[in-house]
Tab-separated table of N, CA and C in Angstrom:
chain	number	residue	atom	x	y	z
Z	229	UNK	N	79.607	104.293	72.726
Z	229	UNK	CA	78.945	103.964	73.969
Z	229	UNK	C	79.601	102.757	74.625
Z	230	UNK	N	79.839	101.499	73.993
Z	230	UNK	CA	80.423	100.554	74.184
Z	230	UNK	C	81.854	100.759	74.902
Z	231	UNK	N	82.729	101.534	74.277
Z	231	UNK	CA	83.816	102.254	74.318
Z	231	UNK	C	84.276	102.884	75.632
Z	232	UNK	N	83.257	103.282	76.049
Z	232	UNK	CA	83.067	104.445	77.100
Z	232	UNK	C	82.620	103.820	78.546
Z	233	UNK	N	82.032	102.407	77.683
Z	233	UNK	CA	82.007	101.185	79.250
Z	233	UNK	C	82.812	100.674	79.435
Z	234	UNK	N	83.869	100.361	78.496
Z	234	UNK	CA	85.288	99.661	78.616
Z	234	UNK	C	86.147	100.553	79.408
Z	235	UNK	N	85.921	102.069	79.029
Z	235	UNK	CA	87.578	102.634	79.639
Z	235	UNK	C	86.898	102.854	81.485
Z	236	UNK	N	85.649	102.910	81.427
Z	236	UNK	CA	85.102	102.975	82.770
Z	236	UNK	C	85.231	102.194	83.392
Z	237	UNK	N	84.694	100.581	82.744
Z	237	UNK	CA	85.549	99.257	83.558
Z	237	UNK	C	86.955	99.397	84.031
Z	238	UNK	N	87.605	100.031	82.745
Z	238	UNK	CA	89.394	99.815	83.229
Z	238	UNK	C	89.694	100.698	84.062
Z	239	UNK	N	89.049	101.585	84.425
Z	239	UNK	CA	89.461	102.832	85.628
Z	239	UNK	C	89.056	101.829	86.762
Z	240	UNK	N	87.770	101.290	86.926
Z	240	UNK	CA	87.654	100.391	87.655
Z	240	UNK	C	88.433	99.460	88.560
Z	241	UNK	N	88.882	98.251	87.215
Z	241	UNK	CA	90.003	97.678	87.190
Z	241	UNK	C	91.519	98.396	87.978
Z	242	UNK	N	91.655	99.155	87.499
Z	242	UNK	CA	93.055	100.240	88.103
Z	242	UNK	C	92.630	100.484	89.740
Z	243	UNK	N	91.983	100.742	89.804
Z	243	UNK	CA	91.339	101.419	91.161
Z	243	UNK	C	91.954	99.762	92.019
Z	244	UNK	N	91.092	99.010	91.533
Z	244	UNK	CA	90.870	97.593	92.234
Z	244	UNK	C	92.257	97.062	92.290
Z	245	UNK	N	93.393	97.498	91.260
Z	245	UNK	CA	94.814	96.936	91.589
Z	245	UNK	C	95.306	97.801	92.201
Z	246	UNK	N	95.228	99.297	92.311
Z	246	UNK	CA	95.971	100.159	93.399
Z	246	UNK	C	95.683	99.632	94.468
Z	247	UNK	N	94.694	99.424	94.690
Z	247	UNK	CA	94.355	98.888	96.172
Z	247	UNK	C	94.881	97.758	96.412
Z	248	UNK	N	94.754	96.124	95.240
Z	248	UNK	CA	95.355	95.712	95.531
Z	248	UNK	C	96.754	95.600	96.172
Z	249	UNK	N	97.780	96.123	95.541
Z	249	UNK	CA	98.915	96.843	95.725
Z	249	UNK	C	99.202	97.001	97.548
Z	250	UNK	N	98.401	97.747	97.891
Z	250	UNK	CA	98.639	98.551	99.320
Z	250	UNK	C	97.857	97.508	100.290
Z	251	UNK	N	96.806	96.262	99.715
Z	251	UNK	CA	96.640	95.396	101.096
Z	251	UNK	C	97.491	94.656	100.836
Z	252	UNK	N	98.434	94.079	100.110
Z	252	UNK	CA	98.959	93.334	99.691
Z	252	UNK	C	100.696	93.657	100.349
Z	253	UNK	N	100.945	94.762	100.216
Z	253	UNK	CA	101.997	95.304	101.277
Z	253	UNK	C	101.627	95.385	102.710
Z	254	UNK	N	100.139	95.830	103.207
Z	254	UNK	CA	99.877	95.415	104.645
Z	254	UNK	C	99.818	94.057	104.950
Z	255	UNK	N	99.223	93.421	104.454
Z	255	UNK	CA	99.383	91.722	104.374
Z	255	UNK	C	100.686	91.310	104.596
Z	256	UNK	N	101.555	91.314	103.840
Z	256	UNK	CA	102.853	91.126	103.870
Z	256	UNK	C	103.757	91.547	105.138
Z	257	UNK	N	103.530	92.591	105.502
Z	257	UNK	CA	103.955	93.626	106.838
Z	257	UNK	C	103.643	93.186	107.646
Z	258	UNK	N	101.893	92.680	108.257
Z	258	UNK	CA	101.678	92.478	109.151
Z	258	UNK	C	102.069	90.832	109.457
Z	259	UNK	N	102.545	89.897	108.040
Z	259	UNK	CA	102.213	88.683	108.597
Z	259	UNK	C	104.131	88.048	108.603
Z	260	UNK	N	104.560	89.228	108.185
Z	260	UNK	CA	106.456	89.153	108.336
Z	260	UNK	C	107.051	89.501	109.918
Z	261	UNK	N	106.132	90.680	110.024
Z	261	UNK	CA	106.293	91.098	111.834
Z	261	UNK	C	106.285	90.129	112.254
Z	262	UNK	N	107.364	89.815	112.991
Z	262	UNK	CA	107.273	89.150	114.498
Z	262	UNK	C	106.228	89.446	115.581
Z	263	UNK	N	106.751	90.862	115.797
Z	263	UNK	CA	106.242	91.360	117.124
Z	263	UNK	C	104.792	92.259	117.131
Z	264	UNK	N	103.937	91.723	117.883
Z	264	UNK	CA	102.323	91.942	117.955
Z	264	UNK	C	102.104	93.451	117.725
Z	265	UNK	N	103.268	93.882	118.922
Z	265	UNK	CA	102.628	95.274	118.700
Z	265	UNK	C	103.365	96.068	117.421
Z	266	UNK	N	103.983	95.575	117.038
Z	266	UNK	CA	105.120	96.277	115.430
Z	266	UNK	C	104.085	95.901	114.428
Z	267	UNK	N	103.096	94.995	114.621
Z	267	UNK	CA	102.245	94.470	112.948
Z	267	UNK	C	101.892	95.984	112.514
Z	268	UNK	N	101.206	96.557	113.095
Z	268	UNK	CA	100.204	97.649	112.818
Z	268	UNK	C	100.515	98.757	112.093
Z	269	UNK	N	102.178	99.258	112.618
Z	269	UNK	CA	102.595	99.921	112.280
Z	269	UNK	C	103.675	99.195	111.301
Z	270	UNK	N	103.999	98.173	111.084
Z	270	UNK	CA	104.876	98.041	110.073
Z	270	UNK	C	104.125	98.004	108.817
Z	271	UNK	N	102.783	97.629	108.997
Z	271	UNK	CA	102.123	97.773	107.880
Z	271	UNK	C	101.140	99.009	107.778
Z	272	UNK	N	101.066	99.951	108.467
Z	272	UNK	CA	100.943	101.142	107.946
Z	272	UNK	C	102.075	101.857	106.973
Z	273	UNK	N	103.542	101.955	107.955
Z	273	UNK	CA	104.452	101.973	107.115
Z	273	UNK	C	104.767	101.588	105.494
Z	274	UNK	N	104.613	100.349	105.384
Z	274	UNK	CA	104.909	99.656	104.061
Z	274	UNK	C	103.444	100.896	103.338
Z	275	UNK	N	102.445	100.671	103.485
Z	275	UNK	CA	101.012	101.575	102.697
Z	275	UNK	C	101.696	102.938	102.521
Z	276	UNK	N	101.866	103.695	103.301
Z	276	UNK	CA	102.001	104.998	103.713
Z	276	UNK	C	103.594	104.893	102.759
Z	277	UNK	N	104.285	104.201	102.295
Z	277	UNK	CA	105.452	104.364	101.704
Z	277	UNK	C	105.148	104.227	99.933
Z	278	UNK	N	104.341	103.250	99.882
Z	278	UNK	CA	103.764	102.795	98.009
Z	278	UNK	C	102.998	104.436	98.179
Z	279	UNK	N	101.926	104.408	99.050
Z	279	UNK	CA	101.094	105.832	98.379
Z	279	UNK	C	101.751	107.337	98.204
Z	280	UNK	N	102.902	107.474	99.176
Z	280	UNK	CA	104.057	108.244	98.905
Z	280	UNK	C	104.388	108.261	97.789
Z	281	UNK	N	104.813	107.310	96.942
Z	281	UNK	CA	105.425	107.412	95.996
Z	281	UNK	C	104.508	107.256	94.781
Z	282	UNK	N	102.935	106.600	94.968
Z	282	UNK	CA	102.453	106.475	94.052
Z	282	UNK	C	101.773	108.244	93.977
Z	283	UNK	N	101.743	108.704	94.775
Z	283	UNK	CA	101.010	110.286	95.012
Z	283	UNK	C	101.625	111.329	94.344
Z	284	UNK	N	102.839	110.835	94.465
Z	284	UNK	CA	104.095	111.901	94.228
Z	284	UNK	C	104.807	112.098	93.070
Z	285	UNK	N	104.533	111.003	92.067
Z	285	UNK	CA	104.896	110.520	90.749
Z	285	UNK	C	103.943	110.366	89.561
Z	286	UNK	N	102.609	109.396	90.366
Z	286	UNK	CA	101.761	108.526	89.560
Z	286	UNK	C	100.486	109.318	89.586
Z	287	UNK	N	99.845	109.669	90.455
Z	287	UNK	CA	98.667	110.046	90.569
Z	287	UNK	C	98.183	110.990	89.494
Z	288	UNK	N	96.910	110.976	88.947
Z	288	UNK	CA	96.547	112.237	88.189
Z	288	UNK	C	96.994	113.411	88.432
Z	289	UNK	N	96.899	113.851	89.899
Z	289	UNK	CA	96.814	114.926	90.585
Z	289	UNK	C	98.461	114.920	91.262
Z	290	UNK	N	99.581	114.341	90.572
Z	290	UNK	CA	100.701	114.251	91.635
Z	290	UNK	C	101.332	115.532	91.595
Z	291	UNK	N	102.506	115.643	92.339
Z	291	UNK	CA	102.809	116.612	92.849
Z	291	UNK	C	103.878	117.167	91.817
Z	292	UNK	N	104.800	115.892	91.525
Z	292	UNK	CA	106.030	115.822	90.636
Z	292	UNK	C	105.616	114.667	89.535
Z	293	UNK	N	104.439	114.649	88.208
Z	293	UNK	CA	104.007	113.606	87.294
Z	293	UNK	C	105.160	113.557	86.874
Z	294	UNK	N	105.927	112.027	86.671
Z	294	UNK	CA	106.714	111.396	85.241
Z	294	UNK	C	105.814	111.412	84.002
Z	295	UNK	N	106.465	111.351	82.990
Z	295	UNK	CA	106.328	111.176	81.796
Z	295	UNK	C	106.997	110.305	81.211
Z	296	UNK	N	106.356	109.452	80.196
Z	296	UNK	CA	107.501	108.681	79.642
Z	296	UNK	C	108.508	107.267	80.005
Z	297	UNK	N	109.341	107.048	79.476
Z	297	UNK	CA	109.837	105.750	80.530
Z	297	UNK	C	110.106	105.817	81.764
Z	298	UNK	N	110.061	107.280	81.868
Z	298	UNK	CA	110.418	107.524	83.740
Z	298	UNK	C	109.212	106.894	84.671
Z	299	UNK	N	108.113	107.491	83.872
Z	299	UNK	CA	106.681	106.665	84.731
Z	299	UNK	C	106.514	105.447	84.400
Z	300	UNK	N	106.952	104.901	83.161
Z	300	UNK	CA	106.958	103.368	83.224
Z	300	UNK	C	107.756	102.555	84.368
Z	301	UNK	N	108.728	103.549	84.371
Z	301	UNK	CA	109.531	102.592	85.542
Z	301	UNK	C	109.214	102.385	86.697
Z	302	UNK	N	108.669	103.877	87.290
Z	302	UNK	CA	108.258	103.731	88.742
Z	302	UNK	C	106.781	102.794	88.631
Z	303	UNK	N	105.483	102.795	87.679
Z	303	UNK	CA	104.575	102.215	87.829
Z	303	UNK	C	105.056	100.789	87.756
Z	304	UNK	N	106.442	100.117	86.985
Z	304	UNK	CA	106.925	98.803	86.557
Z	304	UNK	C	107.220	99.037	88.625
Z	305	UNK	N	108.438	99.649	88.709
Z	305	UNK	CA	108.382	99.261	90.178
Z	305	UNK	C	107.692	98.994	91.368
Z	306	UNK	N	106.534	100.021	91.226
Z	306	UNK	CA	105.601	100.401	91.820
Z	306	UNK	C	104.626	98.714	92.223
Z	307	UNK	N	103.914	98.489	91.292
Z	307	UNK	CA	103.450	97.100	90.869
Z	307	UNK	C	104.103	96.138	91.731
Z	308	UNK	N	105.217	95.982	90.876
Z	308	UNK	CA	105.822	95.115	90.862
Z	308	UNK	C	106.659	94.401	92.909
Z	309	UNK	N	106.637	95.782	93.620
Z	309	UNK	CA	106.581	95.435	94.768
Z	309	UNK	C	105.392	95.276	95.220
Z	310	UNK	N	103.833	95.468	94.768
Z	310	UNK	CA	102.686	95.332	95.630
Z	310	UNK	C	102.306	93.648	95.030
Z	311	UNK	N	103.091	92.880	93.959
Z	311	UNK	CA	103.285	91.559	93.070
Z	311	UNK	C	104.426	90.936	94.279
Z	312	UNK	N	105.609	91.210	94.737
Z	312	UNK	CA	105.819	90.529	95.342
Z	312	UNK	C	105.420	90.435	96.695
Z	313	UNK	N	105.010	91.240	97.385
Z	313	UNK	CA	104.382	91.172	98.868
Z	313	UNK	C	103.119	90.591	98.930
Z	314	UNK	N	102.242	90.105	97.726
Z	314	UNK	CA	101.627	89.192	97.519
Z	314	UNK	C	102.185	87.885	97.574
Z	315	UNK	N	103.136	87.977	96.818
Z	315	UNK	CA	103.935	86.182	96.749
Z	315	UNK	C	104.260	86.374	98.026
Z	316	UNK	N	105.125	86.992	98.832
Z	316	UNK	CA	105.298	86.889	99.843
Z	316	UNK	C	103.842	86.287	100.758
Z	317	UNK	N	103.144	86.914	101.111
Z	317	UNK	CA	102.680	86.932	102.047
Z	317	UNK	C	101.388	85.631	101.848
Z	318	UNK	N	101.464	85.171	100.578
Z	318	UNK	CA	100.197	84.201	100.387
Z	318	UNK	C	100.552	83.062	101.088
Z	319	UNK	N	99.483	81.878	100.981
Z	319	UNK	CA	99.850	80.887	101.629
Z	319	UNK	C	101.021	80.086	100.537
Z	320	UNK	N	101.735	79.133	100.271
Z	320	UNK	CA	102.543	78.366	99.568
Z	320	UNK	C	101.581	77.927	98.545
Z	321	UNK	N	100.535	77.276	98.622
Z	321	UNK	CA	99.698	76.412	97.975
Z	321	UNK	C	98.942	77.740	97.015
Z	322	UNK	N	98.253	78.686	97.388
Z	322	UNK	CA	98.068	80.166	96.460
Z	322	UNK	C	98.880	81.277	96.119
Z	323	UNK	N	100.025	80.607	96.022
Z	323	UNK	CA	101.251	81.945	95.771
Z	323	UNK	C	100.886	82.150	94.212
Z	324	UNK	N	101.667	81.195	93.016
Z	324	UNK	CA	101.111	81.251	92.036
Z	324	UNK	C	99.646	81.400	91.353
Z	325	UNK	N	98.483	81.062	92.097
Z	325	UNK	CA	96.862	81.320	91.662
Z	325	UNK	C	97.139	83.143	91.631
Z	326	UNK	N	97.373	83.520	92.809
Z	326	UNK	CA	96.782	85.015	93.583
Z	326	UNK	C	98.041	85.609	92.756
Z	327	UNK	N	99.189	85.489	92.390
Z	327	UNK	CA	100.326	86.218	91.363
Z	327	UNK	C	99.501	86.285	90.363
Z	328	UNK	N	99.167	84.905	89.395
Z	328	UNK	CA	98.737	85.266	88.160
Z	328	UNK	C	98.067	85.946	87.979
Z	329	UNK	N	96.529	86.046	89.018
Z	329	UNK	CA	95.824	86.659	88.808
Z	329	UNK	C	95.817	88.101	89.376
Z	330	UNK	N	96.927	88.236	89.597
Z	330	UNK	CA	97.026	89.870	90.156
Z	330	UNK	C	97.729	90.456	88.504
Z	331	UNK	N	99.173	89.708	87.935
Z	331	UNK	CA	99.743	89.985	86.681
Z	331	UNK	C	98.552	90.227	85.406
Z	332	UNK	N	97.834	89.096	85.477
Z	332	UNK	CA	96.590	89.269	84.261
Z	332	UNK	C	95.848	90.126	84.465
Z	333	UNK	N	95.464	90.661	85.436
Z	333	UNK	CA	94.591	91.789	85.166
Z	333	UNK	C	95.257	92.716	85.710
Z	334	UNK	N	96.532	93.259	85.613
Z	334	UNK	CA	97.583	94.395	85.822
Z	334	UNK	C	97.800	94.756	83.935
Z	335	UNK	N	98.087	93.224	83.198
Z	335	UNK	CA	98.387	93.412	81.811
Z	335	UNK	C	97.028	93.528	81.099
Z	336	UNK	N	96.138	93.147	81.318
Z	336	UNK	CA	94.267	93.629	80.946
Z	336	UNK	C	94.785	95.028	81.088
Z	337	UNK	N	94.439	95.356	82.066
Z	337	UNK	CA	94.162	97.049	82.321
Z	337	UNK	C	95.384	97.819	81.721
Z	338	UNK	N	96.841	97.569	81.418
Z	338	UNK	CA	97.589	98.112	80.979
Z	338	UNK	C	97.238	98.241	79.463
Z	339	UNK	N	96.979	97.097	78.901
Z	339	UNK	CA	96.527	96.856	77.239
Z	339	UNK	C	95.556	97.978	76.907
Z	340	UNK	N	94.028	97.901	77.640
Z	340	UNK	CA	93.530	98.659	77.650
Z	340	UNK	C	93.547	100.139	77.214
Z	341	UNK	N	94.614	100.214	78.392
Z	341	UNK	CA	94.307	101.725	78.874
Z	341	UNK	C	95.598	102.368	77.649
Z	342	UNK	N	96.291	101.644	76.778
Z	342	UNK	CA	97.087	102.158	75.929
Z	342	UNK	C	96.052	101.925	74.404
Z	343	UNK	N	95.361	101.505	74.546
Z	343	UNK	CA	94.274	101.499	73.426
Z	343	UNK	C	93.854	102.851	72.623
């Protein structure tokens, strides 16, 4: 029973960093744009490009699932650009707070979910 609240939390958890991931690339998009009317769409773009690839590879339901180190890599990549468009886009003074705490509970939910 206990068990069964943990892997439910960590689906949770997952949910809450995919998403992270994709505001974290609009964030980044919209606050790199220069130009007023390019924000909107540069950061649809950047979303519409991670869920592409997270849809198409990663998803339960994808179209073409990896297996294996192949999906480690794209989820290592995957991440790992919605980790820097965070650093990017934070203020200077919360770059490191809002990283760590995006990495620690990326490696929570990874630990987890290999349990």
């Amino acid at each position: 029973m206990l068990w069964t609240a943990v892997k439910d939390a960590n689906l949770l958890l997952a949910l809450l960093l995919e998403l992270a991931v994709y505001a974290s690339a609009a964030w980044c998009a919209w606050t790199r744009t220069g130009r007023r009317r390019l924000k909107p769409l540069t950061a649809l773009a950047a979303v519409t490009l991670l869920a592409t690839v997270w849809g198409t590879f990663c998803a339960p339901a994808a179209a073409h699932p990896l297996h294996g180190p192949a999906r480690a890599a794209v989820e290592l990549a995957w991440y790992a650009a919605g980790l820097a468009a965070l650093f990017a886009a934070a203020p200077p003074a919360r770059r490191r707070t809002l990283a760590a705490a995006f990495a620690g509970a990326l490696a929570l939910s990874t630990a987890i979910g290999h349990i």
